[in-house]
Every structure is written in structure tokens, then in C-alpha cells.
């Protein structure tokens, strides 16, 4: 028995789009079911499109100035300023402490 099926390009495109829509719906459902916090699109745009420092964006979103974040995280304010300005990357240990203080994942900051 022949395993091939022939369909029109239009039907193929329709099926492909339906499969992509289904994948998007499943991803949305999984995100809604998770306990992770969602962030406003403006934050993502500032980081992805605007090229701003994720540390600065999340710090401002949480309502902290650099000194407050330093006190909460145990990281020197000068290092925070250097990371935000792109002068330093920050060690994994420092970034973990900052992520914990900001209640974000380490991946959100790097």
C-alpha cells in the first residue's frame, strides 16, 4: 500500500498554520498553568528591543534604587551600577543574589 498522500499547497499551508496555532495555544496554556510571574510586555521590549540592562529594568520594575537593591542583595551598589552600565558582567554568585533579591530567575538577568 502506498503511504503517500497528495494535497494542494493551499491545504498544506492551512494545515501548517493550524498546527502552529495549536502549538501556540499549548504554550499559552502551559504558561498560564505555571506558577511563574508574568511581566508586562513593556519590560521585555525595553530589554529586547531597547537594549537596556535587564538588571536595571527589573530593579526599576520592583521599585528599588541601586542602594536599596544593594542592601537587600548584599551586593555593592557600585557593582550594580557597573553591571547596569555594561562595564562589568558580574559573577554568577553576584547575579544569583541579585536575581533572588528581585524575585526573577538568573536567566532573566543574563
Coordinates of N, CA and C in Angstrom, one line a residue:
X1 N 0.8 -1.2 0.0 CA 0.0 0.0 0.0 C 0.9 1.2 0.0
X2 N 0.5 2.2 -0.8 CA 1.3 3.4 -0.9 C 1.0 4.3 0.3
X3 N 2.0 4.8 0.9 CA 1.9 5.7 2.1 C 1.9 7.2 1.8
X4 N 1.9 7.6 0.5 CA 1.9 9.0 0.1 C 0.5 9.5 -0.1
X5 N 0.3 10.7 0.3 CA -0.9 11.5 0.1 C -0.6 12.8 -0.5
X6 N -1.3 13.2 -1.5 CA -1.1 14.4 -2.2 C -2.2 15.4 -1.9
X7 N -1.8 16.6 -1.5 CA -2.8 17.7 -1.2 C -2.3 18.9 -1.9
X8 N -3.2 19.9 -2.0 CA -2.8 21.1 -2.6 C -1.9 22.0 -1.7
X9 N -1.2 22.9 -2.3 CA -0.4 23.8 -1.5 C -1.2 24.6 -0.5
X10 N -2.4 25.0 -0.9 CA -3.3 25.8 0.0 C -3.7 24.9 1.2
X11 N -4.0 23.7 1.0 CA -4.4 22.8 2.1 C -3.2 22.6 3.0
X12 N -2.0 22.4 2.4 CA -0.8 22.2 3.2 C -0.5 23.4 4.1
X13 N -0.6 24.6 3.5 CA -0.4 25.8 4.2 C -1.4 26.0 5.3
X14 N -2.7 25.6 5.1 CA -3.7 25.7 6.1 C -3.4 24.8 7.2
X15 N -3.0 23.6 6.9 CA -2.7 22.6 8.0 C -1.5 23.0 8.8
X16 N -0.5 23.5 8.1 CA 0.7 24.0 8.8 C 0.4 25.1 9.8
X17 N -0.4 26.1 9.3 CA -0.9 27.2 10.2 C -1.7 26.7 11.4
X18 N -2.6 25.8 11.1 CA -3.4 25.2 12.2 C -2.5 24.5 13.3
X19 N -1.4 23.8 12.8 CA -0.5 23.1 13.7 C 0.3 24.2 14.5
X20 N 0.7 25.3 13.9 CA 1.4 26.3 14.6 C 0.5 27.0 15.6
X21 N -0.8 27.2 15.3 CA -1.7 27.8 16.2 C -1.9 26.9 17.4
X22 N -2.0 25.6 17.2 CA -2.2 24.6 18.2 C -1.0 24.7 19.2
X23 N 0.2 24.7 18.6 CA 1.4 24.8 19.4 C 1.4 26.1 20.3
X24 N 1.0 27.2 19.7 CA 0.9 28.4 20.4 C -0.1 28.3 21.6
X25 N -1.2 27.7 21.3 CA -2.3 27.6 22.4 C -1.8 26.7 23.5
X26 N -1.0 25.6 23.2 CA -0.5 24.7 24.2 C 0.6 25.4 25.0
X27 N 1.4 26.2 24.4 CA 2.4 27.0 25.1 C 1.7 28.0 26.0
X28 N 0.7 28.7 25.5 CA -0.1 29.6 26.4 C -0.7 28.9 27.6
X29 N -1.3 27.8 27.3 CA -1.9 27.0 28.4 C -0.9 26.6 29.5
X30 N 0.3 26.2 29.0 CA 1.3 25.8 29.9 C 1.8 27.0 30.7
X31 N 2.0 28.1 30.1 CA 2.4 29.3 30.8 C 1.4 29.8 31.8
X32 N 0.1 29.7 31.5 CA -0.9 30.1 32.5 C -1.0 29.1 33.6
X33 N -0.7 27.8 33.4 CA -0.7 26.8 34.5 C 0.5 26.9 35.4
X34 N 1.5 27.5 34.9 CA 2.8 27.5 35.8 C 2.6 28.6 36.8
X35 N 3.4 28.5 37.8 CA 3.4 29.4 39.0 C 4.3 30.6 38.7
X36 N 4.9 30.7 37.6 CA 5.9 31.8 37.3 C 5.1 33.1 37.1
X37 N 5.8 34.2 37.5 CA 5.2 35.5 37.3 C 5.4 36.0 35.9
X38 N 4.3 36.6 35.4 CA 4.4 37.2 34.0 C 4.8 38.6 34.2
X39 N 5.5 39.1 33.2 CA 6.0 40.5 33.2 C 5.3 41.3 32.1
X40 N 5.1 42.6 32.3 CA 4.5 43.4 31.3 C 5.3 43.4 30.0
X41 N 4.7 43.5 28.9 CA 5.4 43.5 27.6 C 6.4 44.7 27.5
X42 N 6.1 45.8 28.2 CA 7.0 46.9 28.2 C 8.4 46.6 28.7
X43 N 8.4 45.7 29.7 CA 9.7 45.3 30.3 C 10.5 44.5 29.3
X44 N 9.9 43.6 28.6 CA 10.5 42.8 27.6 C 11.0 43.6 26.5
X45 N 10.2 44.6 26.1 CA 10.6 45.5 25.0 C 11.8 46.3 25.3
X46 N 11.8 46.8 26.6 CA 13.0 47.6 27.0 C 14.3 46.8 26.9
X47 N 14.2 45.5 27.3 CA 15.4 44.7 27.2 C 15.7 44.2 25.8
X48 N 14.7 43.6 25.1 CA 15.0 43.0 23.8 C 15.1 44.1 22.7
X49 N 14.2 45.0 22.7 CA 14.2 46.0 21.6 C 15.1 47.2 21.9
X50 N 15.0 47.6 23.2 CA 15.7 48.8 23.6 C 17.2 48.6 24.0
X51 N 17.5 47.3 24.3 CA 18.9 47.0 24.6 C 19.3 47.4 26.0
X52 N 18.3 47.7 26.9 CA 18.5 48.1 28.3 C 19.0 47.0 29.1
X53 N 19.7 47.3 30.1 CA 20.2 46.3 31.1 C 19.0 45.6 31.8
X54 N 19.0 44.2 31.7 CA 17.9 43.5 32.4 C 17.9 43.8 33.9
X55 N 19.1 44.0 34.5 CA 19.2 44.3 35.9 C 18.5 45.6 36.2
X56 N 18.8 46.6 35.4 CA 18.1 48.0 35.6 C 16.6 47.9 35.4
X57 N 16.2 47.2 34.4 CA 14.8 47.1 34.1 C 14.0 46.4 35.2
X58 N 14.5 45.3 35.7 CA 13.8 44.6 36.8 C 14.0 45.3 38.1
X59 N 15.1 46.0 38.3 CA 15.3 46.8 39.6 C 14.2 47.9 39.6
X60 N 14.1 48.6 38.5 CA 13.1 49.7 38.4 C 11.7 49.2 38.5
X61 N 11.4 48.0 37.9 CA 10.1 47.4 38.0 C 9.7 47.1 39.4
X62 N 10.7 46.6 40.2 CA 10.5 46.3 41.6 C 10.4 47.5 42.5
X63 N 10.8 48.7 41.9 CA 10.7 49.9 42.7 C 11.9 50.2 43.6
X64 N 13.1 49.6 43.2 CA 14.3 49.8 44.0 C 15.2 50.8 43.4
X65 N 16.0 51.5 44.2 CA 17.1 52.2 43.6 C 18.3 51.3 43.8
X66 N 19.5 51.7 43.3 CA 20.6 50.8 43.4 C 21.0 50.6 44.8
X67 N 21.0 51.6 45.7 CA 21.4 51.4 47.1 C 20.4 50.4 47.8
X68 N 19.1 50.5 47.5 CA 18.2 49.5 48.2 C 18.4 48.1 47.7
X69 N 18.7 47.9 46.4 CA 18.9 46.6 45.9 C 20.2 46.1 46.4
X70 N 21.2 46.9 46.6 CA 22.5 46.5 47.2 C 22.3 46.0 48.6
X71 N 21.5 46.8 49.4 CA 21.3 46.4 50.8 C 20.5 45.1 50.8
X72 N 19.5 44.9 50.0 CA 18.7 43.7 50.0 C 19.5 42.4 49.5
X73 N 20.3 42.6 48.5 CA 21.0 41.5 47.9 C 22.4 41.3 48.5
X74 N 23.0 42.3 49.2 CA 24.3 42.1 49.7 C 25.4 42.4 48.7
X75 N 25.0 43.0 47.6 CA 25.9 43.3 46.5 C 26.2 44.8 46.6
X76 N 27.4 45.2 46.4 CA 27.8 46.6 46.4 C 27.1 47.4 45.4
X77 N 26.7 48.6 45.7 CA 25.9 49.5 44.8 C 26.8 49.8 43.6
X78 N 28.1 50.0 43.8 CA 28.9 50.3 42.6 C 29.0 49.1 41.6
X79 N 29.0 47.9 42.1 CA 28.9 46.8 41.2 C 27.6 46.7 40.4
X80 N 26.5 47.0 41.1 CA 25.2 47.1 40.5 C 25.2 48.1 39.4
X81 N 25.8 49.3 39.7 CA 25.9 50.4 38.7 C 26.7 49.9 37.5
X82 N 27.8 49.2 37.8 CA 28.7 48.8 36.7 C 28.1 47.7 35.8
X83 N 27.3 46.8 36.4 CA 26.6 45.8 35.7 C 25.5 46.5 34.8
X84 N 24.8 47.4 35.4 CA 23.7 48.1 34.6 C 24.3 48.9 33.4
X85 N 25.5 49.4 33.6 CA 26.1 50.3 32.6 C 26.9 49.4 31.6
X86 N 27.0 48.1 31.8 CA 27.7 47.3 30.9 C 29.2 47.3 31.1
X87 N 29.7 47.9 32.2 CA 31.1 48.0 32.4 C 31.7 46.7 33.0
X88 N 30.8 45.9 33.7 CA 31.1 44.6 34.2 C 30.0 43.7 34.0
X89 N 30.3 42.4 34.0 CA 29.3 41.3 33.8 C 28.7 40.9 35.1
X90 N 29.5 40.9 36.1 CA 29.1 40.3 37.4 C 29.3 38.8 37.4
X91 N 29.7 38.3 38.6 CA 30.0 36.9 38.7 C 28.6 36.2 38.8
X92 N 28.7 34.9 38.6 CA 27.4 34.1 38.7 C 26.9 34.2 40.1
X93 N 27.7 34.2 41.1 CA 27.3 34.4 42.5 C 26.6 35.7 42.8
X94 N 27.2 36.8 42.3 CA 26.5 38.1 42.4 C 25.2 38.2 41.7
X95 N 25.2 37.6 40.5 CA 23.9 37.7 39.7 C 22.8 36.8 40.4
X96 N 23.2 35.7 41.0 CA 22.2 34.9 41.7 C 21.6 35.6 42.8
X97 N 22.5 36.3 43.6 CA 22.0 37.1 44.7 C 21.0 38.2 44.3
X98 N 21.4 38.9 43.2 CA 20.5 39.9 42.6 C 19.2 39.4 42.1
X99 N 19.3 38.2 41.5 CA 18.1 37.6 41.0 C 17.1 37.2 42.1
X100 N 17.7 36.7 43.2 CA 16.9 36.3 44.4 C 16.2 37.6 44.9
X101 N 17.0 38.6 45.1 CA 16.5 39.9 45.6 C 15.4 40.5 44.8
X102 N 15.5 40.3 43.5 CA 14.5 40.8 42.5 C 13.4 39.9 42.2
X103 N 13.5 38.6 42.8 CA 12.5 37.6 42.6 C 12.3 37.3 41.1
X104 N 13.4 37.1 40.4 CA 13.5 36.7 39.0 C 14.4 35.6 38.9
X105 N 14.4 34.9 37.7 CA 15.4 33.8 37.5 C 16.7 34.4 37.1
X106 N 17.8 33.6 37.3 CA 19.1 34.1 36.8 C 19.0 34.3 35.3
X107 N 18.3 33.5 34.6 CA 18.2 33.6 33.1 C 17.6 35.0 32.8
X108 N 16.7 35.5 33.6 CA 16.1 36.8 33.3 C 17.2 37.9 33.3
X109 N 18.2 37.8 34.1 CA 19.2 38.8 34.2 C 20.4 38.7 33.2
X110 N 20.5 37.5 32.6 CA 21.7 37.4 31.7 C 21.2 37.3 30.2

